Coordinates of C-alpha atoms and ligand atoms in Angstrom, one line a residue:
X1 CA 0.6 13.7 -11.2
X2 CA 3.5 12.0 -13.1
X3 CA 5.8 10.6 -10.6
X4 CA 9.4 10.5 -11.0
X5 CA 9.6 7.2 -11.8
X6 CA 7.2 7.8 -14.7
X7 CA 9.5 10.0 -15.8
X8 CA 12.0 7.2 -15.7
X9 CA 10.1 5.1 -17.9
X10 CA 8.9 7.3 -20.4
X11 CA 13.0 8.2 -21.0
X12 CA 13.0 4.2 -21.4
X13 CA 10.3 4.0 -23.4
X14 CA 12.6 4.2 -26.6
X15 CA 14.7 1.0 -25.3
X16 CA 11.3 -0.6 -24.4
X17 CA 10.3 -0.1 -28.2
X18 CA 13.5 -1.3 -29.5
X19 CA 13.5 -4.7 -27.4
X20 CA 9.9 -5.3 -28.0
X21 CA 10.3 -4.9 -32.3
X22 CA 13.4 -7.0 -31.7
X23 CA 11.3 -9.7 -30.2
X24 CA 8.6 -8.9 -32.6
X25 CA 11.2 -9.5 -36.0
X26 CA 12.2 -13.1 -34.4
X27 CA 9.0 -14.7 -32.7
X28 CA 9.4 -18.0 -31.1
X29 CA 7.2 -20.8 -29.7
X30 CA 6.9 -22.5 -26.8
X31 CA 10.2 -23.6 -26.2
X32 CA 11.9 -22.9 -28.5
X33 CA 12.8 -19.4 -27.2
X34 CA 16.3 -19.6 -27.6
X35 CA 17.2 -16.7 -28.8
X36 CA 14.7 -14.5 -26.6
X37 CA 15.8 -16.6 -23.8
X38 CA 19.4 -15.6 -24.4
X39 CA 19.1 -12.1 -25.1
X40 CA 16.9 -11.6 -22.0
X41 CA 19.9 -13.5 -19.9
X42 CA 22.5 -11.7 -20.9
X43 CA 20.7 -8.6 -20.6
X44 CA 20.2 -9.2 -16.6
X45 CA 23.4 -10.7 -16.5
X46 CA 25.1 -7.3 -17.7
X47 CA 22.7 -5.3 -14.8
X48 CA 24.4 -7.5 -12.2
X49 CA 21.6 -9.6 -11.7
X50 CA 22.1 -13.2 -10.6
X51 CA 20.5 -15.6 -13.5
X52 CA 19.5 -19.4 -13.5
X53 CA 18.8 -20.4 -16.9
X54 CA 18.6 -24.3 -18.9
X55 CA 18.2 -27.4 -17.3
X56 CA 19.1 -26.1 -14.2
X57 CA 16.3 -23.8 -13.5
X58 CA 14.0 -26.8 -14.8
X59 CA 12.3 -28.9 -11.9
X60 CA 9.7 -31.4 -13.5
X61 CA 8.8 -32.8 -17.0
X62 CA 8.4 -30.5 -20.1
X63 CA 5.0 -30.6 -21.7
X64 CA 3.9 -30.1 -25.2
X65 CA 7.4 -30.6 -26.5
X66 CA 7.4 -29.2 -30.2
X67 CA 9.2 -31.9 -32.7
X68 CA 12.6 -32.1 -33.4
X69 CA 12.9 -30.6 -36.1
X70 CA 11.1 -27.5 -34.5
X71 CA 13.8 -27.1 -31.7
X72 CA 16.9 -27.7 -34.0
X73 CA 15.4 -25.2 -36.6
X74 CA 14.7 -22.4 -34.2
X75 CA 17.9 -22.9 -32.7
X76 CA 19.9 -22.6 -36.0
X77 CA 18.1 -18.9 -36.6
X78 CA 19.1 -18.3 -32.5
X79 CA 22.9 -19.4 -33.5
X80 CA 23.1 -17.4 -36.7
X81 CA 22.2 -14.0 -34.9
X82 CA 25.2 -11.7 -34.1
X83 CA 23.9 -10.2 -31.0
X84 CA 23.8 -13.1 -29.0
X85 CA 26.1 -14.9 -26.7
X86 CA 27.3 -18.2 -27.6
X87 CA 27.7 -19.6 -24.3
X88 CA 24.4 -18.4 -22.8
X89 CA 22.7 -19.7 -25.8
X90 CA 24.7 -23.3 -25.4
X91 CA 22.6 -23.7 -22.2
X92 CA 18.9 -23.1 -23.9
X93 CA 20.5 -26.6 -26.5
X94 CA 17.0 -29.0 -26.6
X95 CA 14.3 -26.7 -25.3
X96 CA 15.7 -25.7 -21.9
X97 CA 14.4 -21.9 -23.0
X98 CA 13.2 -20.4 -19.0
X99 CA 15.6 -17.7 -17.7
X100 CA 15.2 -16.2 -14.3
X101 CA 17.2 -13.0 -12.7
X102 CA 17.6 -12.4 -8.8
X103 CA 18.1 -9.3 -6.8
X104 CA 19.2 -10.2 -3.7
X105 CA 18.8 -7.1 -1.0
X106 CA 17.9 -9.1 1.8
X107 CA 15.8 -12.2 3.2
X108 CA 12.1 -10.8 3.1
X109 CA 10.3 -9.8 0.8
X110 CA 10.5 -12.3 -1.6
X111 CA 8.6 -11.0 -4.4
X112 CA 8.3 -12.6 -7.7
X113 CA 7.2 -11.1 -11.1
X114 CA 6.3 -13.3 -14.3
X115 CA 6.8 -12.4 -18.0
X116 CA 6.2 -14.7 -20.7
X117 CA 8.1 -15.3 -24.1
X118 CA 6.6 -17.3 -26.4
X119 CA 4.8 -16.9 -30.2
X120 CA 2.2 -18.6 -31.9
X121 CA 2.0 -20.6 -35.0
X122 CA 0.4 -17.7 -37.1
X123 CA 1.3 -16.3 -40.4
X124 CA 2.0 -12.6 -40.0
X125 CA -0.2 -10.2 -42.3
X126 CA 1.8 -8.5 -44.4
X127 CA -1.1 -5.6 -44.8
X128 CA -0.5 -2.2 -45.4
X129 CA -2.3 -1.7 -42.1
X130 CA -0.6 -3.7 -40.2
X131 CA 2.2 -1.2 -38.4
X132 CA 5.0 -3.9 -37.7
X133 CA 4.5 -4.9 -41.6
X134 CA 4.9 -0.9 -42.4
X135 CA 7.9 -0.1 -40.1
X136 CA 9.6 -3.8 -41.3
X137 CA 10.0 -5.2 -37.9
X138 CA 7.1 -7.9 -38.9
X139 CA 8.1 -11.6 -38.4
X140 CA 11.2 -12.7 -40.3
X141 CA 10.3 -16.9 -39.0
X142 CA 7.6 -17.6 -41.3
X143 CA 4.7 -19.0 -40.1
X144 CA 5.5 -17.5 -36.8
X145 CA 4.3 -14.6 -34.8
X146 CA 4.2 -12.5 -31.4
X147 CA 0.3 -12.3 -32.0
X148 CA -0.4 -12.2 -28.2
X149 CA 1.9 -9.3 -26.6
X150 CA 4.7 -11.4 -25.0
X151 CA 6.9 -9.7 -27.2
X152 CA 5.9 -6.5 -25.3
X153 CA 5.9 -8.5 -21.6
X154 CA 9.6 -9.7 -22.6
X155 CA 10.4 -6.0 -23.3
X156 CA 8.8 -4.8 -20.1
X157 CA 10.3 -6.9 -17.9
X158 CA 13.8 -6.0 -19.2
X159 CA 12.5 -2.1 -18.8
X160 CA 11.8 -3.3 -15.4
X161 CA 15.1 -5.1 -14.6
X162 CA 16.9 -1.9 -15.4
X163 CA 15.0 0.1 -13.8
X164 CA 15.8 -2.5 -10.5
X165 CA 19.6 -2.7 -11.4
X166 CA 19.6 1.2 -11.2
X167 CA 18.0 1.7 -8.1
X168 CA 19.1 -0.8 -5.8
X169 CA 18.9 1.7 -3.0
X170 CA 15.3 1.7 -2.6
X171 CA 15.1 -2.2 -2.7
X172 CA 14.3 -4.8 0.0
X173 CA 14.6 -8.3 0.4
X174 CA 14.8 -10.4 -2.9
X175 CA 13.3 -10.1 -6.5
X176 CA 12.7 -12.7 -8.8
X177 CA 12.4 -11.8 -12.3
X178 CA 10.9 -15.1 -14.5
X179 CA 10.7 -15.1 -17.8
X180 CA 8.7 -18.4 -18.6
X181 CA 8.4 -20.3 -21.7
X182 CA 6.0 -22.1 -23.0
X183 CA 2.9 -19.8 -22.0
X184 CA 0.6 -20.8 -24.9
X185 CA 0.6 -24.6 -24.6
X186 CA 0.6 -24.5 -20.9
X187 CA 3.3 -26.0 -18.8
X188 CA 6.5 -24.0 -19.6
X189 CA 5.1 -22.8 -15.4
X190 CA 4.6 -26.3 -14.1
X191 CA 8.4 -27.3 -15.2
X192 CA 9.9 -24.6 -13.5
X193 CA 7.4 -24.1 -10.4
X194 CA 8.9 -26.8 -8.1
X195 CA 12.5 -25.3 -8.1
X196 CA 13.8 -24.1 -4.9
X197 CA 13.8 -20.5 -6.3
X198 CA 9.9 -20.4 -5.7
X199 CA 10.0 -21.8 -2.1
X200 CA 8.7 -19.0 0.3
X201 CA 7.4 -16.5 -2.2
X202 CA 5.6 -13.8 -0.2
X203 CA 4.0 -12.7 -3.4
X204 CA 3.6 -13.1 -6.9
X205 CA 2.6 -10.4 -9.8
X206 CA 1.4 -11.2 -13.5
X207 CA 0.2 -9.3 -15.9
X208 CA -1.2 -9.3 -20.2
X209 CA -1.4 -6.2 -21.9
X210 CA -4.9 -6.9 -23.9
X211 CA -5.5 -5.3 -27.2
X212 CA -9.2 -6.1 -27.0
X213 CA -9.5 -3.2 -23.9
X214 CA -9.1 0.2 -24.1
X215 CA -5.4 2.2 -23.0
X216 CA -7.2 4.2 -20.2
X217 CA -8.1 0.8 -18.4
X218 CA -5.9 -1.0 -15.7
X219 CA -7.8 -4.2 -14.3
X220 CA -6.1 -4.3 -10.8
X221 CA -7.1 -8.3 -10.0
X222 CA -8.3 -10.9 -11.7
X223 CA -10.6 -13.6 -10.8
X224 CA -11.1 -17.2 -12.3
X225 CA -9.1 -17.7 -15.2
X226 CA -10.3 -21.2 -16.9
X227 CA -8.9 -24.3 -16.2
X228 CA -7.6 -25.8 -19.0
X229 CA -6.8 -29.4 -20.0
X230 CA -5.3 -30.1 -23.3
X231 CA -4.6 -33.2 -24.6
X232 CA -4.0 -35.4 -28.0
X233 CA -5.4 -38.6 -29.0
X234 CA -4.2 -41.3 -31.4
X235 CA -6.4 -44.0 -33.4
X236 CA -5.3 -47.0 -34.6
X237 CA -7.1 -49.0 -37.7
X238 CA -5.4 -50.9 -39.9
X239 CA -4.8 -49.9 -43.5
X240 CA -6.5 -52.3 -46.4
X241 CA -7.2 -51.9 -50.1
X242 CA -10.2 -50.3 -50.5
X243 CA -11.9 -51.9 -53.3
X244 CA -10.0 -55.4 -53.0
X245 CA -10.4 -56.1 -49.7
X246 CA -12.0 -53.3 -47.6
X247 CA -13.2 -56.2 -44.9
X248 CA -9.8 -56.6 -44.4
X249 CA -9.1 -53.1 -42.7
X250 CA -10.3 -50.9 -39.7
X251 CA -11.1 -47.3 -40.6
X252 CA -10.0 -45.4 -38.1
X253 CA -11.6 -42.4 -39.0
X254 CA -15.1 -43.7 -38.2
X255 CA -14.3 -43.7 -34.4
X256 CA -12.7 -39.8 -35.2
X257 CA -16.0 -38.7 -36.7
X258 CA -18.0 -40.1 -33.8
X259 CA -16.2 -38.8 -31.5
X260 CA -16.0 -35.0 -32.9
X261 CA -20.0 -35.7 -32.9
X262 CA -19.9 -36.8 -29.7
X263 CA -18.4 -34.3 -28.1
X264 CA -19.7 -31.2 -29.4
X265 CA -23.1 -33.0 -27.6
X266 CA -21.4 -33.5 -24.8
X267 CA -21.2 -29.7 -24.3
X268 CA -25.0 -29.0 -24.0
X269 CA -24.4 -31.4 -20.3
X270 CA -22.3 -29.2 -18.9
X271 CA -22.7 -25.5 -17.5
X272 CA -23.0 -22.9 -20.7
X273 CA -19.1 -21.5 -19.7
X274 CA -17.1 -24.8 -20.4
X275 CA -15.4 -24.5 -23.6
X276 CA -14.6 -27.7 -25.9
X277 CA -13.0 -27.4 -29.0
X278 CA -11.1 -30.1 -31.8
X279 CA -9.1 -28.1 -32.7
X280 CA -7.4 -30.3 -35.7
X281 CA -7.9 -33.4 -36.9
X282 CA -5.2 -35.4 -38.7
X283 CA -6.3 -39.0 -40.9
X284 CA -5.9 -41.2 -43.8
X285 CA -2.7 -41.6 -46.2
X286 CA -5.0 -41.8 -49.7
X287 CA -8.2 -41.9 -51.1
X288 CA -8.2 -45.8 -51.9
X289 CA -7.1 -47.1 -48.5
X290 CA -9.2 -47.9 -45.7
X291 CA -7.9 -45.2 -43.1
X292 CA -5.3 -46.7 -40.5
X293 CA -4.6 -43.8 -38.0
X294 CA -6.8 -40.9 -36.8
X295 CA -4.9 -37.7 -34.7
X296 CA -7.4 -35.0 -33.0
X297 CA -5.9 -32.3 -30.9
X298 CA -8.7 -31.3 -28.0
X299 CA -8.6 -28.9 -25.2
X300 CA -11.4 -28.7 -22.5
X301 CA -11.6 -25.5 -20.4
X302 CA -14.2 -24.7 -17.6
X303 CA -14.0 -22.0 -14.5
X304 CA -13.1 -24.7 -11.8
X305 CA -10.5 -26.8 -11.7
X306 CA -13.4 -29.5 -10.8
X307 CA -15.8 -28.9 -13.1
X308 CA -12.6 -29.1 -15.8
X309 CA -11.4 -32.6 -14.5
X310 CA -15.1 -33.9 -14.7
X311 CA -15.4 -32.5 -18.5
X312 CA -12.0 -34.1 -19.1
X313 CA -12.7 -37.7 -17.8
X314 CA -16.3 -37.4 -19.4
X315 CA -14.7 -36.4 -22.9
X316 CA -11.9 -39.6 -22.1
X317 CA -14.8 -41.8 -21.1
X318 CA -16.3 -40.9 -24.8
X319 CA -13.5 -41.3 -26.9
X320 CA -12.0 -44.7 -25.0
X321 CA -15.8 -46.3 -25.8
X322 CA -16.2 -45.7 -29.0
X323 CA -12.7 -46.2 -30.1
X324 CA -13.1 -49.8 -28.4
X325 CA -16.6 -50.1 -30.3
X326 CA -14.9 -49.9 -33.8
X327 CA -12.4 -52.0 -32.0
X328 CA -9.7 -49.3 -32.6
X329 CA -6.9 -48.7 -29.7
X330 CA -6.7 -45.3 -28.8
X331 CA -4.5 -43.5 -26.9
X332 CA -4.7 -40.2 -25.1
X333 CA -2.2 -38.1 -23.9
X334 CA -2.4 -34.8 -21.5
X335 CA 0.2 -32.3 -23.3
X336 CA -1.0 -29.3 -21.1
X337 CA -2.8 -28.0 -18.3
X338 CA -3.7 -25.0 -16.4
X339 CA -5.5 -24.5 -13.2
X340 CA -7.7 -21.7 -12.1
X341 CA -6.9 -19.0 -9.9
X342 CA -7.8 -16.2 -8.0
X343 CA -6.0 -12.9 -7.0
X344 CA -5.3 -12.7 -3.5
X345 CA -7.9 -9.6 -2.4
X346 CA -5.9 -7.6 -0.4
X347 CA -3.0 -7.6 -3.0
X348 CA -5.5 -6.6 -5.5
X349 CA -6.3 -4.0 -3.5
X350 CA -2.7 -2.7 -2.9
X351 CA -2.2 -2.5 -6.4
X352 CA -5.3 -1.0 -7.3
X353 CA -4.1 2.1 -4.9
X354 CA -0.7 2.2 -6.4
X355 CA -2.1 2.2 -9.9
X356 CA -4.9 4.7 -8.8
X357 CA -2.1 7.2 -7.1
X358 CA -0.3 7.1 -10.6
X359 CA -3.5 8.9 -12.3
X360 CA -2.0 7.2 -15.4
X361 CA -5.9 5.6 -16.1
X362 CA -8.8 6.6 -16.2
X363 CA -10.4 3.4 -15.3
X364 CA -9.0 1.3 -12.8
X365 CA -10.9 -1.9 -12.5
X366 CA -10.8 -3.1 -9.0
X367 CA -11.4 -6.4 -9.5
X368 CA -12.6 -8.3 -12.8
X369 CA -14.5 -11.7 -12.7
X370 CA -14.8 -14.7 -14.9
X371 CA -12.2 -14.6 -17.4
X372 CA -13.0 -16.6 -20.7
X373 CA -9.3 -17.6 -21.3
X374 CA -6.3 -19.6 -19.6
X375 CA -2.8 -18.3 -17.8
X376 CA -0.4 -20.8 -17.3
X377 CA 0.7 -17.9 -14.7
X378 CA -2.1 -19.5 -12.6
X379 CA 0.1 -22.3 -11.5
X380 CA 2.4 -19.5 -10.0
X381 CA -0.7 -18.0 -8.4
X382 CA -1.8 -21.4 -6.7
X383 CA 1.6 -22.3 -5.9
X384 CA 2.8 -19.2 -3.6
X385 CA -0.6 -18.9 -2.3
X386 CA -0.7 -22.9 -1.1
X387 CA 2.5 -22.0 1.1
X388 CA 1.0 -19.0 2.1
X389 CA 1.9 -16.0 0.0
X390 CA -0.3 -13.5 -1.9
X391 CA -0.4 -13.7 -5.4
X392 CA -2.1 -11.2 -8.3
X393 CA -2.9 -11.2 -11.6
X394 CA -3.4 -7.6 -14.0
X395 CA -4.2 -6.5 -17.1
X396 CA -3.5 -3.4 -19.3
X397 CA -5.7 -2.3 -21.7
X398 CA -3.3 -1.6 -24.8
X399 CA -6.2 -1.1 -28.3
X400 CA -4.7 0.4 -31.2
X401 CA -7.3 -0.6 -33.5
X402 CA -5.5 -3.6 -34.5
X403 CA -6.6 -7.2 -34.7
X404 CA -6.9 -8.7 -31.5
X405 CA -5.4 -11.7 -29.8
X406 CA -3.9 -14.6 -32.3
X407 CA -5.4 -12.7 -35.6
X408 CA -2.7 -12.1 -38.3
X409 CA -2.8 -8.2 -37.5
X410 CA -3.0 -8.2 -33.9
X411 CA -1.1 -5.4 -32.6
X412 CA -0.7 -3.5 -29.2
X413 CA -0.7 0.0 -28.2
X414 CA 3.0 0.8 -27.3
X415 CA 2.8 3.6 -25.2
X416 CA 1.3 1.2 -22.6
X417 CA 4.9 -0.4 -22.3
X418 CA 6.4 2.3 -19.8
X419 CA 3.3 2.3 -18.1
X420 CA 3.3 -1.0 -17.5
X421 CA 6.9 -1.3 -16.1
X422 CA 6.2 2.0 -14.0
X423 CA 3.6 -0.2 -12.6
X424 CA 6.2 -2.9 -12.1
X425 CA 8.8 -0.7 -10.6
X426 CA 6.1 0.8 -7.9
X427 CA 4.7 -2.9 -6.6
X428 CA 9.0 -4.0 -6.4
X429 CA 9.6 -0.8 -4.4
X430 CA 5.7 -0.8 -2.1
X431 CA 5.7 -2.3 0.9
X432 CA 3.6 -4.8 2.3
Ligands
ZN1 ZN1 -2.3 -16.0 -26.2
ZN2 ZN1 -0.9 -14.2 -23.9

């Protein structure tokens, strides 16, 4: 059975390509998704929807800044483009990159749906089996790329808003369209969560199109996304003359070294699921001085938020004693953080009949457990079910044979894009 609204979105489907290999062509990271940011705005702006964008729809402290540098350079490539507005641009100036759009019907439902924006820091193959590469819409910022799908999410959620701004008729209460930065690093959600805007959600919807399953699978609900802490430290030595005077310095990088040992054993304490990993490791100026400054980036997952902390203080614990052994200041600071979650069951369970009436997949996956990644989406999830709403998390299968999630030639099936917003444009119109 194709509904009629299928039909809608595989008409769209064209627009849904365009947006997504326009997204593709300029890939941006966490927070510095000006120019997606601005081209989403003035998209929902032109379908009538209400949008809060900038420092205005930020409500608490931005994590995981990227440098200076970083912001003012992807804002240059954001100014230079032709087919964006100036003023809506002006507003995403120093990082402020989230962008929501509101539908106001009614009072109830309130019903919230998150898409995410950002890219990764990953060079782009340039294969001649790498489709974007081939059709030239491959990354044109250079060391950049959309090597997780949000390029596709960004382009379904505009399918989506259409789709709404069309069809206003069969709309009730309020929708909240959020495109959030800063998925990757965690906390583009937690700086935008405590605005008023997600007071008295009744429910929430997220959702990842996943390269690594198959296009005939819909996974309906997830369950126990890790927690994720991530977190940089900095050692201080003191630099000396290597061969004069090496008595006179403090080598910073034998507290580093330690502590990479150190923690890799610490794994073997903890439950076989809770994932550790250095991730880079920054030291030294030169070859003939003592070593005065050590940087390690770290990030500790695990499937409770409880067993996460307890990884996290045991892995600070580590690191603070053997700094102060070498007698070596450290200092540690949390850059992101995600909780776990859990689908709310019964909204699982509506969306699993919605996407099971569609006969659109062959395998619809009821409910999936023990996820080996991270959502920042989760602090949605926790958030509107805390006050009492019902939240859900789904996946689309979307293999093309490409690489999979941040490889140089990850790629997504396409043709899951109208799908996906079909899906969308089914849970806006169902009713509780
Ligand atoms: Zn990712
Ligand atoms: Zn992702």
């Amino acid at each position: 059975m194709i509904s009629i609204l299928s039909k809608y979105f595989q008409d769209l489907q064209q627009d849904m390509v365009h947006w997504r290999r326009l997204f593709h062509q300029y890939p941006e990271p966490a927070w510095c998704e000006f120019g997606t940011a601005t081209y989403v705005a003035q998209s929902l702006k032109e379908w009538g929807f209400k949008v809060y964008m900038g420092q205005e729809l930020i409500a608490d402290k931005r994590m995981n800044l990227p440098t200076q540098e970083n912001l003012d350079t992807f804002y240059y490539q954001a100014s230079e483009r032709l087919d964006l507005d100036k003023t809506l641009l002006e507003k995403t100036k120093g990082g402020y990159t989230a962008v929501a759009g509101v539908l106001e019907i009614g009072d109830a439902p309130v019903k919230v749906f998150r898409v995410d924006m950002d890219a990764l820091p990953i060079n782009e193959s340039q294969s001649a089996e790498h489709l974007p590469f081939v059709k030239k819409f491959a990354s044109a910022h250079d060391g950049y790329m959309h090597a997780c799908g949000h390029d596709a999410h960004t382009a379904i959620g505009l399918g989506l808003a259409k789709y709404l701004s069309e069809h206003k008729e069969k709309l009730a209460g309020k929708i909240i369209l959020m495109f959030q930065p800063a998925e990757e690093g965690l906390g583009g959600m937690a700086a935008v969560v405590k605005h008023p805007l997600f007071k008295n959600i009744d429910e929430a919807y997220g959702f990842h199109v996943w390269a690594n399953r198959m296009p005939s699978e819909f996974i309906c609900g997830t369950f126990g996304q890790l927690a994720s802490k991530k977190f940089d430290v900095q050692i201080t030595g003191k630099a000396s003359h290597a061969a004069l005077a090496p008595e006179k310095g403090i080598n910073a990088l034998l507290p580093a070294a330690e502590i990479i040992l150190s923690l890799e054993k610490l794994k073997a304490q903890f439950p076989s699921h809770i994932r550790l990993n250095i991730g880079q490791v920054q030291a030294g100026t030169a070859r003939n001085i003592i070593c005065p400054e050590a940087h390690l980036k770290i990030e500790t997952r695990a499937g409770d938020t409880i067993t996460r902390d307890e990884l996290y203080t045991t892995a600070i614990e580590t690191i603070e004693t053997i700094s102060k052994k070498h007698a070596c200041p450290c200092e540690i600071n949390l850059v992101g953080e995600a909780e776990s979650a859990a689908s709310s069951k019964d909204l699982a369970q509506r969306v699993y009949h919605i996407v099971k009436g569609t006969e659109i997949f062959s395998n619809c996956i009821e409910s999936e457990l023990h996820n080996t990644y991270s959502e920042d989406y989760c602090t949605l999830m926790n958030h509107v079910q805390k006050s009492g709403g019902k939240a859900v998390f789904m996946g689309i299968g979307a293999s093309n044979e490409a690489g999979t999630h941040h490889q140089t030639d990850f790629d997504i099936n396409e043709e899951q894009m109208w799908k996906m917003a079909g899906i969308l444009a089914e849970l806006c119109i169902s009713k509780s």
